[in-house]
Short mmCIF file of C-alpha atoms and ligand atoms in Angstrom, two decimals:
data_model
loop_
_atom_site.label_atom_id
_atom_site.label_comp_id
_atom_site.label_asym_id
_atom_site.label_seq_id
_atom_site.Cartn_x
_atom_site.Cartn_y
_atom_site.Cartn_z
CA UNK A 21 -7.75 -26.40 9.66
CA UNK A 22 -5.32 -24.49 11.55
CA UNK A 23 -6.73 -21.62 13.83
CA UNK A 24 -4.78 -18.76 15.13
CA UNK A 25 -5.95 -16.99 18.08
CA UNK A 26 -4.71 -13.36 18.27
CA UNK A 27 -5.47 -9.31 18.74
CA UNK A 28 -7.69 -7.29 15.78
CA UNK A 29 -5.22 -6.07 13.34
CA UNK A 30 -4.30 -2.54 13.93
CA UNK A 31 -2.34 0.13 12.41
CA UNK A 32 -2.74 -1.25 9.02
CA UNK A 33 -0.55 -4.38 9.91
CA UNK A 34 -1.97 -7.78 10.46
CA UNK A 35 -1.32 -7.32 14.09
CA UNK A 36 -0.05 -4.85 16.43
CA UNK A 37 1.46 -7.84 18.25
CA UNK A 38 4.78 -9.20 16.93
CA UNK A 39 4.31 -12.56 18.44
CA UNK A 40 0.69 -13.06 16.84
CA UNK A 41 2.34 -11.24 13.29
CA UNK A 42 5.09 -13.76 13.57
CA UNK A 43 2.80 -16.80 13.80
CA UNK A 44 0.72 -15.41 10.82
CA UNK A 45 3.90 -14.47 8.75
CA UNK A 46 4.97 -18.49 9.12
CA UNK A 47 1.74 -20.17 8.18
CA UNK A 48 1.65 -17.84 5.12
CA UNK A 49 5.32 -18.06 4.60
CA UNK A 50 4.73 -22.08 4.90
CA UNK A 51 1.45 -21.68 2.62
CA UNK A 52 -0.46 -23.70 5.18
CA UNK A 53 -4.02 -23.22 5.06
CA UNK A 54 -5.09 -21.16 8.56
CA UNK A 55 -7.72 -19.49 9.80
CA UNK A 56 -7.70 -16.75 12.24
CA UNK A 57 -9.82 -15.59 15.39
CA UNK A 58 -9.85 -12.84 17.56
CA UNK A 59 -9.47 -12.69 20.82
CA UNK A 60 -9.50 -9.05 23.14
CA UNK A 61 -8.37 -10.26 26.54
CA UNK A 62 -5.23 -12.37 26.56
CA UNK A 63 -5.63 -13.39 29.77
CA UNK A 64 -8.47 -15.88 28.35
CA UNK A 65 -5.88 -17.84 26.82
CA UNK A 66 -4.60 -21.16 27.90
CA UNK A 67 -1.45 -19.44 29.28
CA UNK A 68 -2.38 -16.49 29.42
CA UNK A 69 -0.89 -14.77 26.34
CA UNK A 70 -1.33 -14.39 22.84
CA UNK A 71 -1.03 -16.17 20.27
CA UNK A 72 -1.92 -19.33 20.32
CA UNK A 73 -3.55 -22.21 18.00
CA UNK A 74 -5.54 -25.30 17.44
CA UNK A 75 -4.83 -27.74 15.50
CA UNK A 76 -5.94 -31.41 14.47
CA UNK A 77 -7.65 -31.16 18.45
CA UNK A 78 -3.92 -29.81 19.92
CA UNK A 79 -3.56 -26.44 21.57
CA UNK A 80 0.02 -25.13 21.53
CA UNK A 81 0.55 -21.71 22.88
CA UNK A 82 3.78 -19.24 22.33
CA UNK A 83 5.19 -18.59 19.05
CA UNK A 84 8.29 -20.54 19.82
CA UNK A 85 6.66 -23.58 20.22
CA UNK A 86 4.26 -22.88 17.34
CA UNK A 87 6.51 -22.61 14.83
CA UNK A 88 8.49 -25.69 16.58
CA UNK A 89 4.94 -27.40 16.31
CA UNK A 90 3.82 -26.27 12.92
CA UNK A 91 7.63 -26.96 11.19
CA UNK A 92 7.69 -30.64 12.34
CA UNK A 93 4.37 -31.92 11.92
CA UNK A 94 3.67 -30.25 8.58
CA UNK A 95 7.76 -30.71 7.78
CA UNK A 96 7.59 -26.79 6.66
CA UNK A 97 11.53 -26.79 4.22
CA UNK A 98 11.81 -23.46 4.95
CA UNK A 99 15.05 -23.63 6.90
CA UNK A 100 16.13 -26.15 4.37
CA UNK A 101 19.94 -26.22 3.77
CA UNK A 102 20.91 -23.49 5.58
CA UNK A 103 24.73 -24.12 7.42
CA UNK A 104 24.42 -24.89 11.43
CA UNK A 105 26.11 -20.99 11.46
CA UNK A 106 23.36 -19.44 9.74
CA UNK A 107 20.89 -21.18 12.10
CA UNK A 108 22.92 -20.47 15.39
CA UNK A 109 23.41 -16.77 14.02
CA UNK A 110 19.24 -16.45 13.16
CA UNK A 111 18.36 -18.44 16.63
CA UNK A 112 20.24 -15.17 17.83
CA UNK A 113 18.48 -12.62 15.98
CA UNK A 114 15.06 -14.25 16.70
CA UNK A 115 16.15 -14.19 20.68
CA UNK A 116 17.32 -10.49 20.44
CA UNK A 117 14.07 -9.28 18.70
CA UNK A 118 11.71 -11.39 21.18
CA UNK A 119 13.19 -11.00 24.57
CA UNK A 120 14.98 -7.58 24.05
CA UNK A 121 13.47 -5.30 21.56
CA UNK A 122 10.09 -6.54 22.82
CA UNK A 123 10.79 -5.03 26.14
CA UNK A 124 11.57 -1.91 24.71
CA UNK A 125 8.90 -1.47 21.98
CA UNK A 126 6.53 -2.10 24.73
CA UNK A 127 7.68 0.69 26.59
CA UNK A 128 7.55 3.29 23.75
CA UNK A 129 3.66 1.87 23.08
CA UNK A 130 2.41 1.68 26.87
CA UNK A 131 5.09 3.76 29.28
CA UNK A 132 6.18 6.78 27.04
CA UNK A 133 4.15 9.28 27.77
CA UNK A 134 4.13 10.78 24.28
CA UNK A 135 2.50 7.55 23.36
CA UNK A 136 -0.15 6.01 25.30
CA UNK A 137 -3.24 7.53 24.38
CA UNK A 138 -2.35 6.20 20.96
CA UNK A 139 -2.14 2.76 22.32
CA UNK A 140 -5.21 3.11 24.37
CA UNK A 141 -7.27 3.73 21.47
CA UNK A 142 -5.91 1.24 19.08
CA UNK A 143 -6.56 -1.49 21.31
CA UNK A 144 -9.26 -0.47 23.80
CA UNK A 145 -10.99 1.73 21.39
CA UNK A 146 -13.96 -0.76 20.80
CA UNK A 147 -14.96 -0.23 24.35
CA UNK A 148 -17.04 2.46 25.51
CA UNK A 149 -15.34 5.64 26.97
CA UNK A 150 -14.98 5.50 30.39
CA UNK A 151 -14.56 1.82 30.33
CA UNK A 152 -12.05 2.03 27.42
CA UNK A 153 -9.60 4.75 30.26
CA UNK A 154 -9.92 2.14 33.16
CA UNK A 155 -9.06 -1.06 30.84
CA UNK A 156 -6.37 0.86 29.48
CA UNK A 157 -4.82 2.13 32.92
CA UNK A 158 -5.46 -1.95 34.54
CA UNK A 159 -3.06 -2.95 31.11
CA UNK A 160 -0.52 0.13 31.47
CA UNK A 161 -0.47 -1.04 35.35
CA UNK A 162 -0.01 -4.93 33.73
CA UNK A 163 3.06 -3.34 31.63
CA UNK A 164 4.75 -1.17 33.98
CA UNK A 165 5.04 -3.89 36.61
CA UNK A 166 6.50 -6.72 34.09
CA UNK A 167 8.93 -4.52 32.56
CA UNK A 168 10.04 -2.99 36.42
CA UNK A 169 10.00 -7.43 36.69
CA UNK A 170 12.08 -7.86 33.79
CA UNK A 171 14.73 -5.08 34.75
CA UNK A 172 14.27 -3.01 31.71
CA UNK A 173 11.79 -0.59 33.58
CA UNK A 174 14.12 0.34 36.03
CA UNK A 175 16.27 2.57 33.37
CA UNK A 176 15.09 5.71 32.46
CA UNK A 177 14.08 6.13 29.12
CA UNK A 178 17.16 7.66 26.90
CA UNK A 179 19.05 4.16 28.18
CA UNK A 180 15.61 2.30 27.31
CA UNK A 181 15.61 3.80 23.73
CA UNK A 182 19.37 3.68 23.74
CA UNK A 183 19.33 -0.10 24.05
CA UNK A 184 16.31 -0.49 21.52
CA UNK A 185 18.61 1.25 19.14
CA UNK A 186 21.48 -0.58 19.33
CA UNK A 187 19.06 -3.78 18.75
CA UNK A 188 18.15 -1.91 15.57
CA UNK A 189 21.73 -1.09 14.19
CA UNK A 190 22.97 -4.73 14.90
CA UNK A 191 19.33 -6.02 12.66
CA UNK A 192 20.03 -3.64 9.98
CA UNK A 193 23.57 -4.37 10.08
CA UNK A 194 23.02 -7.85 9.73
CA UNK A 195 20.19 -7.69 6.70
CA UNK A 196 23.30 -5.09 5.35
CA UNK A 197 22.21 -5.67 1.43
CA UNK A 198 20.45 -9.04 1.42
CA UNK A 199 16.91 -8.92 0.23
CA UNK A 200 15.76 -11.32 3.25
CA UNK A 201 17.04 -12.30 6.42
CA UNK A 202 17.53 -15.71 5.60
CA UNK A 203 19.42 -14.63 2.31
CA UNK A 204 18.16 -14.42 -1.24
CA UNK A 205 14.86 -16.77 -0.32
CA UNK A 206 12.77 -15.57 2.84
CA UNK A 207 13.52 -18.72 5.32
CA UNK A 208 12.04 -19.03 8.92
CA UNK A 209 13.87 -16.20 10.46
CA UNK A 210 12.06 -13.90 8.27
CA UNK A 211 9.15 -14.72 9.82
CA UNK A 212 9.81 -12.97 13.53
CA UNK A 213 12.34 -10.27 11.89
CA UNK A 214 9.47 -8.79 9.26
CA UNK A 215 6.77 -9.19 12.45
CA UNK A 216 9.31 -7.22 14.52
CA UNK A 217 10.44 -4.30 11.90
CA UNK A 218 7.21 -4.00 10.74
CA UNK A 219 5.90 -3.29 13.56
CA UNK A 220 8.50 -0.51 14.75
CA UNK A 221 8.38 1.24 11.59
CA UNK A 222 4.69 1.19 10.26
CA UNK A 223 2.43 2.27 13.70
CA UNK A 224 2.60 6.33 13.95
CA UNK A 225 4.69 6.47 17.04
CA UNK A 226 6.90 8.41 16.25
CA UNK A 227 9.59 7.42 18.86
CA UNK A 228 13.56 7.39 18.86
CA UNK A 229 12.98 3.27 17.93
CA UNK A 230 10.95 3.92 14.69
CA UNK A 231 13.50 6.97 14.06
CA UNK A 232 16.18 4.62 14.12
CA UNK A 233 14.41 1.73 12.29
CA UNK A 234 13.03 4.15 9.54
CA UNK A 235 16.70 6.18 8.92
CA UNK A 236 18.03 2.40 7.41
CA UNK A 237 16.72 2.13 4.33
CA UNK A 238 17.36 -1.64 3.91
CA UNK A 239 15.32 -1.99 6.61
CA UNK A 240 11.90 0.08 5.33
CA UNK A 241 12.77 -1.79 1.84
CA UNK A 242 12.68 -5.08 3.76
CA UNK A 243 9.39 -4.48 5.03
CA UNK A 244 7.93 -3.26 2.29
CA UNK A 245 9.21 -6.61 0.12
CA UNK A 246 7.73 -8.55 2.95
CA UNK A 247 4.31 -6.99 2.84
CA UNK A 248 4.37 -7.01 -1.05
CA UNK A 249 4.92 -10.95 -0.88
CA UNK A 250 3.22 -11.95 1.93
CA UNK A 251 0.12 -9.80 2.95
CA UNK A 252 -0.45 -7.75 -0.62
CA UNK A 253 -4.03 -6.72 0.87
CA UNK A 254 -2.59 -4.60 3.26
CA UNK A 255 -0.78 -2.21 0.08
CA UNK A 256 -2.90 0.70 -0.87
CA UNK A 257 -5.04 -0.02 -3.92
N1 GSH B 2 6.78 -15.70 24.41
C1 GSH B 2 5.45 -15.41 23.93
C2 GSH B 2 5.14 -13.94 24.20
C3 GSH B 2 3.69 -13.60 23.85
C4 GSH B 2 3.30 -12.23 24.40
O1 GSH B 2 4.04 -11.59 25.19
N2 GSH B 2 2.12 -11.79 23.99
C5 GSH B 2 1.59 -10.53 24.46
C6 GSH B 2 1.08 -9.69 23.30
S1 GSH B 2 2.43 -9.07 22.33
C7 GSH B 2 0.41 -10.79 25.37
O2 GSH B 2 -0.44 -11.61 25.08
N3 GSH B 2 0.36 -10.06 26.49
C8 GSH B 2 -0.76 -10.11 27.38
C9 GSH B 2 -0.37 -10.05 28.80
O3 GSH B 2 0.84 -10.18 29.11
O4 GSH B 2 -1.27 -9.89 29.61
C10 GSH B 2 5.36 -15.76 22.44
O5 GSH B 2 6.40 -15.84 21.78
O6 GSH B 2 4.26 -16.00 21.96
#
């Protein structure tokens, strides 16, 4: 059976990480059979990152190359007679949401001052108190230096948010009255877009981002038809 290796869910969502959310999303979306494992420090992955899986004695890591792995060798349909523009235009999306919003959801969770204690106890708060404070400021450390890497953290934050948002008008735009992403049927794309929403609109940071994501309504309607079909669990009995 297939194993995913991620984070504890947090926040009420399956996982406080979109990549490990996205992964999830797929194998349910694909109704493969999966089991799940946690892991609390990444950096005991194979690259270094979460998630990953194993499979049939194959590790693949990165949830590009997961769902790459997952679609071919279990021939998932769920991109199934879409046009070549509706796959360039949701290889576009799924880009955006992974290599841009990312950047800036991370640094509402881990940079924003507002914010951080509510990170460091969602995912450090297993740990005992001093030791949860020094994990936590080693990570923050972790973050501030990759985002200053990627360029991102070198913008103060009105431009960071400001960017974020305009990631979230162009999503919402794009959904406009659709029921799913990939049109009247969720199809892969909806896979990394509900990981992504989800998790700017459901954790309790209140930050310009989930402001922006929460004020579209097709967006918080998309998320909630998501959960209802996918992860029913997680609704309040
Ligand atoms: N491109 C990777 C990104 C995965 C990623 O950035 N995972 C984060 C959690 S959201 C992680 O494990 N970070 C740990 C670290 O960088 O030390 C994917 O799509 O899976």
């Amino acid at each position: 059976m297939i194993t995913l290796y991620q984070f504890a869910p947090a926040f009420g969502l399956p996982n406080a990480s979109p990549f490990c959310m996205k992964v999830e999303t797929y194998l349910r979306l694909a109704g493969l059979e999966y089991k799940t494992a946690r892991v609390n420090n990444p950096a005991k992955a194979p690259k270094g990152k979460l998630p990953y899986i194993f499979d049939d004695g194959r590790i693949v890591c990165d949830s590009h190359f997961i769902l790459h792995y997952l679609r071919e060798k279990y021939r998932v349909p769920l991109n199934d007679g879409l046009t070549g523009h509706e796959l360039l235009t949701h290889k576009m999306l799924a880009r955006m949401l992974d290599e841009h919003i990312y950047f800036c959801a991370l640094f509402a969770r881990w940079l924003d001052p507002d914010h951080t204690a509510k990170t460091r106890d969602a995912f450090f708060g297993f740990l005992p108190a001093p030791l949860k404070q020094i994990i936590f400021i080693q990570a923050r450390r972790n973050v501030r230096k990759a985002l200053h890497a990627q360029g991102l953290g070198r913008h103060d934050m009105s431009d960071i948010y400001g960017l974020g948002i305009e990631d979230i008008e162009t999503t919402a735009a794009l959904l406009g009255e659709a029921p799913y992403f990939g049109g009247e049927a969720p199809r892969e794309i909806d896979a990394t877009a509900y990981a992504f929403l989800a998790n700017l609109i459901v954790p309790p940071y209140d930050t310009p981002l989930r402001v922006a994501a929460s004020g579209h309504a097709n967006l918080t309607a998309y998320v909630d038809r998501m959960t209802a079909r996918l992860f029913p669990e997680l609704l309040p009995a």
